[in-house]
XYZ file of C-alpha atoms in Angstrom:
177
model
C 177.215 -184.613 -101.871
C 175.645 -181.157 -102.976
C 174.610 -180.462 -99.616
C 178.322 -179.979 -98.908
C 178.514 -176.973 -101.179
C 177.620 -173.813 -99.447
C 177.129 -170.802 -101.700
C 179.120 -168.422 -99.630
C 182.011 -170.748 -99.265
C 181.780 -171.392 -103.165
C 181.926 -167.596 -103.575
C 184.835 -167.050 -101.179
C 186.863 -169.954 -102.958
C 186.528 -168.492 -106.468
C 186.995 -164.975 -105.219
C 190.212 -166.169 -103.539
C 191.290 -167.582 -106.735
C 190.565 -164.359 -108.628
C 187.454 -166.097 -110.638
C 184.588 -163.768 -111.023
C 182.979 -165.312 -114.189
C 182.978 -169.184 -114.528
C 181.863 -172.044 -116.504
C 180.639 -175.500 -115.241
C 183.982 -176.874 -116.253
C 185.860 -174.480 -114.013
C 183.580 -175.422 -111.297
C 183.945 -178.910 -111.597
C 187.916 -178.557 -111.575
C 187.911 -176.563 -108.523
C 185.283 -178.220 -106.379
C 185.815 -181.802 -107.740
C 182.145 -182.291 -108.274
C 180.178 -184.426 -110.762
C 178.638 -182.729 -113.640
C 175.175 -183.723 -112.065
C 176.041 -182.007 -108.913
C 177.552 -179.054 -110.679
C 174.481 -178.611 -112.823
C 172.062 -178.923 -109.823
C 174.032 -176.390 -107.663
C 174.319 -173.674 -110.553
C 170.673 -174.135 -111.470
C 169.349 -173.822 -107.903
C 171.628 -171.069 -106.951
C 170.563 -168.952 -110.084
C 166.891 -169.657 -109.270
C 167.626 -168.389 -105.704
C 169.189 -165.273 -107.011
C 172.855 -165.809 -105.810
C 174.225 -166.440 -109.302
C 173.501 -164.627 -112.501
C 173.498 -166.783 -115.704
C 175.288 -164.377 -118.274
C 174.472 -166.883 -121.089
C 174.360 -170.514 -121.272
C 177.390 -172.184 -119.421
C 178.672 -168.622 -118.023
C 178.056 -167.549 -114.546
C 178.733 -164.843 -112.082
C 177.740 -163.722 -108.756
C 174.908 -161.466 -107.832
C 176.862 -160.165 -105.034
C 179.884 -158.855 -106.974
C 178.653 -157.100 -110.041
C 180.767 -157.075 -113.088
C 181.529 -153.943 -115.357
C 179.894 -154.242 -118.594
C 183.504 -154.359 -120.162
C 184.270 -157.597 -118.220
C 181.093 -159.258 -119.418
C 181.683 -158.367 -123.004
C 185.054 -159.909 -123.018
C 183.640 -162.983 -121.208
C 180.570 -163.569 -123.411
C 182.050 -164.419 -126.628
C 185.722 -165.274 -126.792
C 188.084 -164.245 -128.424
C 187.051 -160.616 -128.525
C 188.124 -157.227 -127.782
C 186.016 -153.933 -127.160
C 186.310 -151.737 -130.169
C 184.257 -149.543 -132.676
C 181.596 -147.129 -131.108
C 182.029 -148.221 -127.535
C 185.831 -147.787 -127.622
C 185.585 -144.632 -129.484
C 183.347 -143.375 -126.597
C 185.523 -144.659 -124.138
C 188.507 -142.674 -125.585
C 186.153 -139.521 -125.784
C 186.552 -139.710 -129.613
C 182.617 -139.409 -130.001
C 180.622 -137.283 -127.599
C 177.786 -139.616 -127.462
C 176.986 -142.288 -124.829
C 177.013 -145.733 -126.474
C 174.327 -147.983 -125.327
C 175.705 -151.201 -127.030
C 178.852 -152.705 -126.003
C 180.615 -153.288 -129.456
C 183.465 -155.777 -129.901
C 185.616 -157.291 -132.550
C 185.806 -161.132 -132.847
C 187.138 -163.789 -135.243
C 184.008 -165.640 -134.699
C 180.518 -165.086 -136.724
C 178.639 -162.024 -135.880
C 176.563 -162.062 -132.706
C 174.205 -159.893 -130.660
C 173.705 -160.874 -126.958
C 171.455 -159.286 -124.576
C 172.055 -159.980 -120.655
C 171.467 -157.977 -117.634
C 169.452 -155.430 -119.754
C 172.531 -154.664 -121.969
C 173.337 -155.125 -125.390
C 176.549 -156.652 -126.687
C 177.461 -156.657 -130.193
C 180.351 -158.680 -131.947
C 181.361 -157.881 -135.349
C 183.538 -160.470 -137.341
C 187.052 -159.402 -138.109
C 189.617 -161.278 -140.423
C 192.328 -162.928 -138.449
C 195.006 -160.802 -139.981
C 193.269 -157.669 -138.776
C 192.521 -159.112 -135.197
C 195.311 -157.009 -133.540
C 195.831 -153.604 -132.100
C 194.220 -154.264 -128.680
C 195.585 -154.041 -125.352
C 194.982 -155.636 -121.735
C 193.891 -152.651 -119.779
C 194.017 -152.851 -115.799
C 191.250 -150.848 -114.216
C 190.342 -151.141 -110.509
C 191.581 -154.725 -110.025
C 189.745 -155.666 -113.183
C 191.070 -156.403 -116.649
C 189.724 -155.816 -120.040
C 190.677 -156.228 -123.730
C 190.092 -153.094 -125.534
C 191.272 -151.755 -128.960
C 193.961 -148.952 -128.858
C 192.413 -145.569 -129.911
C 193.957 -145.903 -133.389
C 192.720 -149.470 -133.832
C 189.139 -148.619 -132.430
C 189.008 -145.840 -135.254
C 190.514 -148.005 -138.030
C 188.003 -150.837 -137.041
C 185.240 -148.406 -137.086
C 186.084 -146.721 -140.358
C 186.605 -149.986 -142.070
C 183.052 -151.059 -141.217
C 181.718 -147.645 -142.308
C 183.395 -148.334 -145.630
C 181.600 -151.621 -146.053
C 178.524 -150.004 -145.234
C 177.810 -152.202 -142.060
C 177.774 -149.189 -139.774
C 176.442 -145.849 -140.372
C 179.050 -143.000 -140.042
C 179.003 -140.778 -136.992
C 179.227 -137.164 -138.012
C 180.533 -135.997 -134.576
C 183.562 -138.163 -134.462
C 186.362 -136.144 -132.901
C 189.957 -137.010 -134.070
C 192.687 -135.520 -132.189
C 195.973 -134.930 -133.881
C 199.133 -135.064 -132.059
C 200.745 -131.732 -132.582
C 203.778 -131.997 -130.313
C 205.763 -133.808 -133.201
C 205.217 -130.822 -135.414
């Protein structure tokens, strides 16, 4: 039965459905394959270079590169982009950030995939708010609002978990004065 699954037809079907990151469960549901056939297909296509395994159980297509923000949202859920990465995104710190930093309600983790580091810091459930779904070039990402990114960052600085950035730029709105 696995010979019926053609890589480019699989890609077209998933892209048509708007799925760029998928798990074996999603694959089984869409293509009505057995777990054995699904595992064989995903392993062989990953070895062939058609698929990229982002981490155990999460795949994407080599032909359709994802943004680092999309990968960050998919690697560890629930999560939203925050801290230094969001501050740099909003031009509140002038440096380029090399690690995508995220907030999560799960335990703290660090993943490295596709040559990029993704850091997830644990937040209390009551503080897990203040993020938005940002649509950018037909892609969606969960990112903290500027004030929330700053609050998250300063909270972890106060705990001593993050060293403070002395180049943080805070822009005050002066139009209300």
